[in-house]
Every structure is written in structure tokens, then in C-alpha cells.
Amino acid sequence: MTGAQIGPVTRRALLRGAAGGAALAATAGLPAWARPPRSTHRVPSLRRPDSRPFPHLPAGHASLPEIEHVIVLMMENHSFDNLLGMAAYQVPGRRGLDGLRQRRGRLIDVNRDAAGHPVHAARAASPCQLPAVPSQSWNASHTSWNHGRMDGFVRASGPMAMRYWDEHDLPFTYSLVRHYPIGQRYFCSVMAQTFPNRRFFFAGSASGTVDDKTDAIVTPPPNGTIWDRLDAHHIDWAVYYENTPSFVIVPTSNTPARAPRLRTMDAFFTAAKSGALPAFSFLEPNYETTSEENPQDIQVGERFVAAVVNAVTHSPQWKRTALFITWDEHGGYYDHVPPPRAIPPDDARPIRSPGAAPLAPGGFDRYGFRVPLIVVSPWARRNYVSNVVQDHTSLAAFLQYKWNLPAMTFRDANAAPMTDYFDFSRPGFAHPPRLAAAPGLGAGLAACHAQGLNPPLPPPL
């Protein structure tokens, strides 16, 4: 993919994106916070790139002394409703969660196919996903969104888009939700695929990329990466990965000097056990077997998440740790909450890959679909549900808040920094709660095989 032309960001362009710009094609039925504002006369001032959360303090200054180790685990390709949509009905104390909707005990979430036939939300027949279905491409995502109506998922991706999994499939994840805080207004950063969404965390911007083409990784970020800021202020960090570190999708990230920063997941488990984790750790699943992407068995990914959480909660560093667990984008699966407008990170416009179909109208001034977000920490607020609108740049904003780091773009500079998930007056989870065991794979695999599905499995599973 060719590089984006990124000129200076004009205040007019930013205010247009932040305040709502042109009205939605249809706003009837949208929640108030998702509608464009009626007036643009009073717009809050925006922080600029390279500004610091605490301008009176030097960059690199550490706040939040209760947290010394930050960990981000980013899985793949599931919406909030797809994984946590049934938590309101299956998790004690979570009745108010904004997931799949019921009336008289029956789910009412529905999309229509191209022929107008209704396809209702329904539990998947097995923990395995069909290969190449559904789609999270730029065009499919915008069809699914349909100007906020959220009724185009089946037209974009087929009936599988309306399938979900619940506590019977994901007992460990649902036990996390029972205790630890979650974000129900946490969105991926753009209605597009993995690469652009991960780039928003790494660099505060997709830099025009909209897909997972290999040529997308040649586009440099306009103002550096979170890795650059950590290095500049001597903050120790590492990327722990299984088969491929996704941080290489930003071409300036993978330098010879950073080779020692790339470590295996086995090294993560060893460091957690010995109390040798760095200040920041980014965890990467195996993108063939444990990331929960199509055509994987999501229970294999569930076991990976459980291994990470158990390693962190049993680490001697637990008392000073915050673990954020999220998914990079929605994977084409249905969610009923319309993504609101977002502050455009810069002047980059969507770049169409050579030979690809024309892109649906849109830009980087709107969030992508909701994805799950769970915060595991002794300082996490027990049973908390965040309604603060956040996205992957909020993870970067948390790191910037913790170490007073300069922002990369307008998006991360103005992102909510996720401090609402914590209560630093006392540790609510000084003693971690007992969590459900990760599922065995036998029954789930039998159900997969009954569907004719043979998911890729890591050894020795």
C-alpha cells in the first residue's frame, strides 16, 4: 500500500470531526450520545499531538504509584455482543449490562438478509468458526453499520454474523466479568480490519490504512509510536509473542536495537513467575491457533487468556499490576450499539489498496464497533461497568497518563485514559477471586467435528 499524504491538521477539520460534521442519514432510535450534536458553537479545546497529560511535569514522570506494571493482551475479531452479549442474563450482578436484548425471555436482536428474511441472534453450534466468514473489511463494516442502524451485518457477512457464544463456551471469561470491571462503551478505533486497529494503539492513527494487506505495513506513522515514547524516556518494555509480533505492522517499530524487546510467550510466563516483568508488556497470541480469529476454536483462545490471567494474578508483582484484555476489532460479528463519532487523529484519508474495490464513503472520524474490555488488577473497581466512550487509543492514553508521555495524534491526546476502572484508595482484589477453570477441549472439538470443522490446534492440544 502506498503512503498517505498527511498534511497539517487544520482546526476546522478537527472541529468538524469532533462536533459531528454532517448529520447521520438516520438518527431515529440512536442513543443520545451517539447522535451528532445540534450545534458546533461550543466545542471543548483539544489537546494537540506532543502535548503531555501533565504539562507542568517533565515527560517520563511516573504517576499512579500503585501501578508499576502495565500489561495489554489484545486478542482478535469479536464484538461485545458476540462474546459478552449474554452476560447480563448469565452473570450474577450484571443484569444491567448493555448486551443482547431480550423480551419475554427471547432475544430480539435481528438483521435481515438480502432477500429480507430475518436472521435472529442465536448461539453458535460449536466453539469453532467458519473460515473467512464473517467479514470485517472496510466495506463490509460500513454496510453492517448502515449509518447507525446496525442492521447490515447479515447482508455484509451472512447469517454467521448473528451467532454468539456464552458462559457455556467461555466459562473463564464470564467468571472474569463476574468480578472485574468491564467497558461497555469500549470501541475498536475504526470500522476496518486488524492492521489499522492495532496501528491506532501503536501510533494513535491508522495512517490511512484500512485493511490487512502486506503493503499496508510500509506506511509510516506521522508522529512516531508508543514504543518511541517509551524508549525516549527509558521506560522498560517488551513484546511477548507466540508466532508473529503484530507490532511490525508499523514499519518504524522493528529496529535492530529493539530485538531484545521481542520475547517469546514462554519468557512472559517465566518473568511473571519470577517477578521480572518490565514496566510495560504487550502480549501477542498465536495468530493461527490462540487469537480467536476465524477459523479457530475460540476455546483454545479461552485457555490462552486463562493462562495469562493466572500467571499475572499469581505473580509476585500482582500488587502493582494492571492487565487490560481486549480484542482488536469485531470480526464481522453483530453488535447493536452504533459507534459514535471520534476525533480524527490527523489529516490521513483512507487508502485503497491496488486492485481493490472502491471504498465505501467514510474516514477516521468515527470509532469502530464495540469490543470486550476487561481490566484485571488488585486496584480494579469491583463489579464496575464503564460507560465512558473509549477505544484502543485509550490504552495508549493510559500509558501516557502513567508516565506523562507526549501524545502521538489528536485521537490519543484526547482519549479517555481509562483511570475510571481503578480505585486507588484501597485494593479491591488484593486477594484475587477464584475463577472458573478454562474449558477442556474434548466436547467443543466434538461439536466442531460434527459440523465438519477442523480448527488449527497448537501442540500438544
Coordinates of C-alpha atoms in Angstrom, one line a residue:
M1 CA 0.0 0.0 0.0
T2 CA 1.3 3.4 -0.8
G3 CA 1.9 6.0 1.8
A4 CA -0.8 8.5 2.9
Q5 CA -0.4 12.2 2.2
I6 CA -0.6 13.7 5.6
G7 CA -0.6 17.4 5.7
P8 CA -1.0 19.7 8.7
V9 CA -4.2 19.1 10.6
T10 CA -6.5 22.2 10.4
R11 CA -8.6 23.2 13.4
R12 CA -11.6 23.3 11.1
A13 CA -11.2 19.7 10.1
L14 CA -10.8 18.6 13.7
L15 CA -13.8 20.5 14.9
R16 CA -15.8 19.1 12.1
G17 CA -14.9 15.6 13.2
A18 CA -15.2 16.2 16.9
A19 CA -18.5 18.0 16.7
G20 CA -20.2 15.7 14.3
G21 CA -20.0 17.2 10.8
A22 CA -22.8 16.3 8.5
A23 CA -25.8 14.6 10.1
L24 CA -26.3 10.9 10.0
A25 CA -28.5 9.6 7.3
A26 CA -30.9 8.4 10.0
T27 CA -30.7 9.2 13.7
A28 CA -34.1 8.0 14.9
G29 CA -33.6 5.4 17.7
L30 CA -29.9 6.1 18.3
P31 CA -28.9 6.8 21.9
A32 CA -28.3 10.5 22.6
W33 CA -24.5 10.1 23.0
A34 CA -24.3 8.5 19.5
R35 CA -26.1 11.3 17.7
P36 CA -24.3 14.3 16.1
P37 CA -24.6 17.4 18.2
R38 CA -27.1 20.0 17.0
S39 CA -24.6 22.9 17.4
T40 CA -20.9 23.3 16.9
H41 CA -20.7 26.7 18.5
R42 CA -19.2 25.4 21.7
V43 CA -16.5 22.8 21.2
P44 CA -14.1 21.9 24.0
S45 CA -10.5 22.8 23.3
L46 CA -8.4 19.9 22.1
R47 CA -5.1 18.7 23.3
R48 CA -2.5 18.6 20.5
P49 CA 0.0 16.0 19.4
D50 CA 3.2 16.1 21.5
S51 CA 1.3 17.6 24.5
R52 CA 1.6 15.8 27.8
P53 CA -1.2 14.8 30.3
F54 CA 0.6 16.9 33.0
P55 CA 2.3 19.8 31.2
H56 CA 3.8 21.1 34.4
L57 CA 5.7 17.9 35.0
P58 CA 8.6 16.5 32.9
A59 CA 7.9 13.8 30.3
G60 CA 8.7 10.4 31.8
H61 CA 7.4 11.4 35.3
A62 CA 5.5 8.5 36.8
S63 CA 2.1 8.9 38.3
L64 CA -0.2 6.2 39.7
P65 CA 2.4 4.7 42.1
E66 CA 0.1 1.9 42.9
I67 CA 0.6 0.6 39.3
E68 CA 4.2 -0.2 38.3
H69 CA 3.5 -2.8 35.6
V70 CA 1.0 -2.4 32.8
I71 CA 0.1 -5.4 30.5
V72 CA -2.1 -5.3 27.4
L73 CA -3.4 -8.6 25.9
M74 CA -5.1 -8.0 22.6
M75 CA -7.0 -10.9 21.1
E76 CA -8.7 -10.9 17.7
N77 CA -12.0 -10.4 15.9
H78 CA -15.0 -10.5 18.3
S79 CA -17.6 -7.9 19.1
F80 CA -19.0 -7.2 22.6
D81 CA -22.4 -8.8 21.8
N82 CA -20.7 -11.7 20.2
L83 CA -18.7 -12.7 23.3
L84 CA -20.4 -10.9 26.2
G85 CA -23.9 -10.3 24.9
M86 CA -25.4 -12.9 27.3
A87 CA -23.5 -11.8 30.4
A88 CA -26.5 -9.7 31.6
Y89 CA -28.5 -12.9 31.9
Q90 CA -25.8 -15.4 33.0
V91 CA -23.5 -13.5 35.3
P92 CA -24.8 -12.6 38.8
G93 CA -24.8 -8.9 39.5
R94 CA -24.5 -7.9 35.8
R95 CA -28.2 -7.6 35.0
G96 CA -27.8 -4.0 33.7
L97 CA -25.1 -4.8 31.1
D98 CA -25.9 -3.5 27.6
G99 CA -25.7 -6.7 25.6
L100 CA -28.1 -8.7 23.5
R101 CA -31.7 -7.7 24.2
Q102 CA -34.5 -9.9 25.4
R103 CA -38.2 -9.6 25.5
R104 CA -40.2 -12.1 27.5
G105 CA -37.2 -14.3 27.6
R106 CA -36.4 -14.3 23.9
L107 CA -33.7 -12.5 22.1
I108 CA -35.0 -9.7 19.8
D109 CA -31.8 -8.7 18.1
V110 CA -32.3 -9.3 14.3
N111 CA -30.8 -8.4 10.9
R112 CA -32.4 -9.2 7.6
D113 CA -30.6 -10.9 4.7
A114 CA -30.5 -9.7 1.1
A115 CA -33.9 -11.2 0.5
G116 CA -35.5 -9.5 3.5
H117 CA -35.7 -12.7 5.7
P118 CA -35.0 -12.1 9.4
V119 CA -31.9 -13.7 11.0
H120 CA -32.1 -13.6 14.8
A121 CA -29.2 -13.7 17.2
A122 CA -28.5 -17.3 18.1
R123 CA -25.9 -19.3 20.0
A124 CA -23.3 -20.9 17.8
A125 CA -23.5 -24.6 17.4
S126 CA -19.9 -25.1 18.3
P127 CA -16.9 -23.1 19.6
C128 CA -15.4 -23.3 16.1
Q129 CA -15.8 -20.5 13.5
L130 CA -16.4 -20.9 9.8
P131 CA -13.3 -19.9 7.7
A132 CA -13.5 -16.5 6.0
V133 CA -16.9 -15.7 7.5
P134 CA -17.9 -13.1 8.5
S135 CA -16.1 -10.1 7.1
Q136 CA -14.6 -7.1 8.9
S137 CA -13.4 -5.4 5.8
W138 CA -13.9 -1.6 5.4
N139 CA -16.8 -2.0 3.0
A140 CA -18.4 -4.9 4.9
S141 CA -18.1 -2.9 8.2
H142 CA -19.8 0.1 6.7
T143 CA -22.6 -2.0 5.3
S144 CA -23.1 -3.5 8.7
W145 CA -23.1 -0.1 10.4
N146 CA -25.6 1.4 7.8
H147 CA -25.3 4.9 9.1
G148 CA -26.0 3.8 12.7
R149 CA -28.9 1.5 12.0
M150 CA -26.7 -1.6 12.8
D151 CA -28.9 -3.7 10.5
G152 CA -26.5 -4.7 7.7
F153 CA -24.3 -7.4 9.3
V154 CA -26.1 -10.3 7.6
R155 CA -26.1 -8.5 4.2
A156 CA -22.4 -7.9 4.6
S157 CA -21.3 -11.3 6.0
G158 CA -24.1 -13.9 6.0
P159 CA -26.1 -15.5 8.9
M160 CA -22.9 -16.3 10.9
A161 CA -22.6 -12.6 11.8
M162 CA -25.6 -13.1 14.2
R163 CA -24.0 -16.0 16.1
Y164 CA -22.7 -15.6 19.7
W165 CA -21.0 -17.5 22.4
D166 CA -21.9 -17.5 26.1
E167 CA -20.8 -18.7 29.5
H168 CA -21.1 -22.4 28.5
D169 CA -18.5 -21.8 25.8
L170 CA -16.4 -19.2 27.7
P171 CA -16.6 -20.0 31.4
F172 CA -13.3 -18.4 32.3
T173 CA -14.1 -15.1 30.5
Y174 CA -17.6 -15.0 32.1
S175 CA -16.0 -15.5 35.5
L176 CA -13.7 -12.6 34.9
V177 CA -16.8 -10.5 34.0
R178 CA -18.4 -11.5 37.3
H179 CA -15.7 -9.9 39.3
Y180 CA -13.5 -7.5 37.4
P181 CA -14.6 -4.2 35.7
I182 CA -15.5 -4.1 32.1
G183 CA -16.0 -1.4 29.5
Q184 CA -19.4 -1.5 27.7
R185 CA -18.6 1.6 25.7
Y186 CA -15.2 0.5 24.6
F187 CA -14.9 0.6 20.8
C188 CA -12.3 -0.5 18.3
S189 CA -10.7 2.5 16.7
V190 CA -12.0 2.2 13.1
M191 CA -14.5 0.2 11.1
A192 CA -11.9 -1.9 9.5
Q193 CA -9.6 -4.8 9.9
T194 CA -6.8 -5.8 12.3
F195 CA -3.9 -3.8 11.0
P196 CA -5.5 -0.4 11.1
N197 CA -7.0 -1.0 14.5
R198 CA -3.7 -2.2 16.1
R199 CA -1.9 0.7 14.5
F200 CA -4.3 3.1 16.4
F201 CA -2.9 1.6 19.6
F202 CA 0.7 1.6 18.5
A203 CA 0.7 5.0 16.8
G204 CA -2.6 6.8 17.5
S205 CA -3.6 6.6 13.8
A206 CA -4.0 4.1 11.0
S207 CA -2.1 6.5 8.8
G208 CA -4.6 5.8 6.0
T209 CA -4.5 2.0 6.1
V210 CA -7.9 0.2 6.0
D211 CA -7.0 -3.5 5.5
D212 CA -4.6 -6.3 6.3
K213 CA -2.7 -6.2 3.0
T214 CA 1.0 -6.6 3.4
D215 CA 1.7 -3.3 1.6
A216 CA -0.2 -1.6 4.5
I217 CA 2.9 -2.1 6.7
V218 CA 5.1 0.2 4.6
T219 CA 3.1 3.3 5.6
P220 CA 4.9 5.1 8.4
P221 CA 3.1 6.9 11.2
P222 CA 3.2 10.7 11.0
N223 CA 4.4 11.2 14.6
G224 CA 6.1 8.1 15.9
T225 CA 4.8 5.3 18.1
I226 CA 4.2 4.4 21.7
W227 CA 7.4 2.4 21.5
D228 CA 9.3 5.6 20.6
R229 CA 8.0 7.4 23.6
L230 CA 8.7 4.6 26.0
D231 CA 12.3 4.4 24.7
A232 CA 12.8 8.1 24.7
H233 CA 12.1 8.2 28.5
H234 CA 13.9 4.9 29.4
I235 CA 10.8 3.0 30.3
D236 CA 11.4 -0.7 30.1
W237 CA 9.0 -2.6 27.8
A238 CA 8.7 -5.9 25.9
V239 CA 6.5 -7.5 23.3
Y240 CA 5.9 -11.2 24.2
Y241 CA 4.6 -13.2 21.2
E242 CA 3.9 -16.7 20.0
N243 CA 4.4 -16.8 16.3
T244 CA 4.4 -13.2 14.9
P245 CA 4.6 -9.9 16.7
S246 CA 2.0 -7.6 15.3
F247 CA 4.0 -4.5 16.2
V248 CA 5.9 -5.0 13.0
I249 CA 2.9 -3.6 11.0
V250 CA 4.3 -0.2 11.8
P251 CA 7.5 -0.2 9.7
T252 CA 9.5 2.0 12.1
S253 CA 8.9 -0.3 15.1
N254 CA 11.0 -3.3 14.3
T255 CA 14.6 -1.9 14.6
P256 CA 17.8 -3.9 15.3
A257 CA 18.1 -2.0 18.6
R258 CA 14.7 -3.4 19.7
A259 CA 15.5 -7.1 19.0
P260 CA 15.9 -7.7 22.8
R261 CA 12.4 -6.3 23.3
L262 CA 10.9 -9.2 21.3
R263 CA 10.5 -12.2 23.6
T264 CA 8.5 -15.5 23.5
M265 CA 5.4 -16.1 25.5
D266 CA 7.3 -18.7 27.4
A267 CA 9.5 -15.9 28.6
F268 CA 6.5 -13.9 29.7
F269 CA 5.3 -16.8 31.9
T270 CA 8.8 -17.2 33.3
A271 CA 9.1 -13.4 34.0
A272 CA 5.6 -13.3 35.7
K273 CA 6.5 -16.2 37.9
S274 CA 9.9 -14.8 39.0
G275 CA 8.7 -11.2 39.3
A276 CA 10.8 -9.9 36.4
L277 CA 8.1 -8.3 34.2
P278 CA 9.1 -4.9 32.6
A279 CA 7.1 -1.7 33.2
F280 CA 5.0 -2.4 30.1
S281 CA 4.3 -5.7 28.4
F282 CA 2.3 -6.2 25.2
L283 CA 1.1 -9.8 24.7
E284 CA 0.5 -11.4 21.3
P285 CA -1.4 -14.7 20.9
N286 CA -0.6 -17.2 18.2
Y287 CA -2.4 -15.8 15.3
E288 CA -3.0 -19.2 13.8
T289 CA -4.4 -21.0 16.8
T290 CA -5.0 -19.0 20.0
S291 CA -6.0 -15.5 18.9
E292 CA -9.7 -16.5 18.4
E293 CA -9.8 -15.4 14.8
N294 CA -11.5 -17.5 12.1
P295 CA -11.4 -20.5 11.7
Q296 CA -10.1 -21.1 15.2
D297 CA -11.8 -22.9 18.1
I298 CA -12.4 -20.0 20.5
Q299 CA -12.0 -22.3 23.5
V300 CA -8.3 -22.6 22.6
G301 CA -8.0 -18.8 22.9
E302 CA -10.0 -19.0 26.1
R303 CA -7.4 -21.3 27.6
F304 CA -4.6 -18.9 26.5
V305 CA -6.4 -15.9 28.2
A306 CA -6.8 -18.1 31.3
A307 CA -3.1 -18.9 31.3
V308 CA -2.2 -15.2 31.1
V309 CA -4.5 -14.1 33.8
N310 CA -3.5 -16.9 36.2
A311 CA 0.2 -16.1 35.6
V312 CA -0.4 -12.4 36.4
T313 CA -2.6 -12.9 39.5
H314 CA -0.1 -15.4 40.9
S315 CA 2.9 -13.3 40.2
P316 CA 4.9 -11.6 43.0
Q317 CA 4.3 -8.4 41.0
W318 CA 0.5 -8.7 41.2
K319 CA 0.1 -6.0 43.9
R320 CA 1.4 -3.3 41.4
T321 CA 0.0 -4.6 38.1
A322 CA -2.8 -3.7 35.7
L323 CA -3.8 -6.1 32.9
F324 CA -6.0 -4.9 30.1
I325 CA -7.7 -7.6 28.0
T326 CA -9.4 -6.6 24.7
W327 CA -10.0 -7.7 21.1
D328 CA -8.6 -5.7 18.2
E329 CA -11.9 -5.5 16.1
H330 CA -15.3 -7.0 15.8
G331 CA -14.5 -9.7 13.3
G332 CA -17.7 -9.0 11.3
Y333 CA -19.9 -10.2 14.2
Y334 CA -23.0 -8.3 15.2
D335 CA -23.2 -5.6 17.8
H336 CA -26.2 -3.4 18.5
V337 CA -24.6 -0.2 19.7
P338 CA -23.8 2.3 17.0
P339 CA -20.2 3.6 17.1
P340 CA -20.2 7.3 17.8
R341 CA -18.1 10.0 16.1
A342 CA -14.5 10.3 17.0
I343 CA -11.8 12.9 16.8
P344 CA -9.8 12.3 13.6
P345 CA -6.2 11.6 14.5
D346 CA -4.7 13.6 11.6
D347 CA -5.5 14.5 8.0
A348 CA -4.9 11.0 6.6
R349 CA -7.6 9.7 4.3
P350 CA -8.5 6.0 3.7
I351 CA -6.0 4.5 1.2
R352 CA -7.5 2.0 -1.3
S353 CA -5.2 -1.0 -2.0
P354 CA -4.3 -1.5 -5.6
G355 CA -6.9 -3.6 -7.4
A356 CA -9.3 -3.4 -4.5
A357 CA -13.0 -2.4 -4.9
P358 CA -13.8 1.3 -4.4
L359 CA -14.0 2.1 -0.7
A360 CA -17.3 2.9 1.0
P361 CA -17.6 6.6 2.0
G362 CA -16.1 7.3 5.4
G363 CA -13.0 8.4 7.2
F364 CA -11.2 8.1 10.5
D365 CA -13.7 10.4 12.3
R366 CA -15.8 7.5 13.7
Y367 CA -15.0 4.7 16.1
G368 CA -15.4 1.0 15.0
F369 CA -17.7 -1.4 16.7
R370 CA -17.7 -2.3 20.4
V371 CA -15.3 -5.0 21.5
P372 CA -14.9 -6.5 25.0
L373 CA -12.6 -4.8 27.5
I374 CA -11.8 -6.3 30.9
V375 CA -9.4 -4.8 33.5
V376 CA -7.7 -7.2 35.9
S377 CA -5.8 -5.6 38.7
P378 CA -5.7 -5.6 42.5
W379 CA -6.7 -1.9 42.2
A380 CA -9.6 -2.6 39.8
R381 CA -13.1 -1.4 40.9
R382 CA -15.1 -4.4 41.9
N383 CA -18.2 -5.0 39.7
Y384 CA -17.6 -1.8 37.8
V385 CA -19.1 -1.2 34.4
S386 CA -17.6 1.8 32.5
N387 CA -19.9 3.8 30.2
V388 CA -17.1 6.1 29.2
V389 CA -16.5 6.1 25.4
Q390 CA -13.1 4.7 24.8
D391 CA -11.1 3.0 22.1
H392 CA -7.6 1.5 21.5
T393 CA -6.0 4.9 21.8
S394 CA -7.3 5.0 25.4
L395 CA -4.8 2.2 26.1
A396 CA -2.1 4.5 24.7
A397 CA -3.6 7.3 26.8
F398 CA -3.3 5.2 29.9
L399 CA 0.4 4.7 29.3
Q400 CA 0.8 8.4 28.6
Y401 CA -1.0 9.2 31.8
K402 CA 1.1 6.8 33.8
W403 CA 4.4 8.1 32.5
N404 CA 3.4 11.6 31.3
L405 CA 4.3 10.8 27.8
P406 CA 3.7 13.1 24.8
A407 CA 0.7 12.2 22.7
M408 CA 1.1 10.9 19.1
T409 CA -2.0 12.3 17.4
F410 CA -5.1 14.3 18.2
R411 CA -7.0 11.0 18.8
D412 CA -4.8 9.6 21.7
A413 CA -4.2 13.1 23.0
N414 CA -7.9 13.5 23.7
A415 CA -8.8 9.8 24.5
A416 CA -10.2 8.9 27.9
P417 CA -7.2 7.5 29.8
M418 CA -9.1 4.6 31.5
T419 CA -8.4 5.6 35.0
D420 CA -12.1 5.2 35.9
Y421 CA -11.6 1.4 36.2
F422 CA -9.5 1.8 39.3
D423 CA -10.0 2.7 42.9
F424 CA -6.6 3.7 44.4
S425 CA -8.0 4.2 47.9
R426 CA -7.8 0.5 48.6
P427 CA -7.1 -2.7 46.6
G428 CA -10.4 -4.4 45.9
F429 CA -8.6 -7.6 44.7
A430 CA -5.5 -7.8 47.0
H431 CA -6.5 -11.5 47.1
P432 CA -7.6 -12.5 43.6
P433 CA -11.0 -14.2 43.3
R434 CA -11.4 -17.8 42.4
L435 CA -12.2 -18.0 38.7
A436 CA -13.8 -20.7 36.7
A437 CA -11.5 -23.2 35.0
A438 CA -10.8 -22.9 31.3
P439 CA -12.8 -25.4 29.3
G440 CA -11.5 -28.7 28.3
L441 CA -11.4 -29.1 24.5
G442 CA -13.0 -32.5 24.1
A443 CA -16.6 -31.7 24.0
G444 CA -16.1 -28.5 22.0
L445 CA -14.0 -30.2 19.4
A446 CA -16.6 -33.0 19.0
A447 CA -19.2 -30.4 18.3
C448 CA -16.8 -28.8 15.7
H449 CA -16.2 -32.1 14.0
A450 CA -19.9 -32.7 13.9
Q451 CA -20.1 -29.6 11.8
G452 CA -17.3 -30.7 9.6
L453 CA -14.9 -28.2 11.1
N454 CA -11.3 -29.0 11.9
P455 CA -9.7 -26.0 13.7
P456 CA -6.0 -25.5 13.8
L457 CA -4.6 -26.5 17.2
P458 CA -1.3 -25.7 18.9
P459 CA 0.7 -28.6 20.2
P460 CA 0.2 -30.5 22.5
L461 CA -3.6 -29.8 22.5

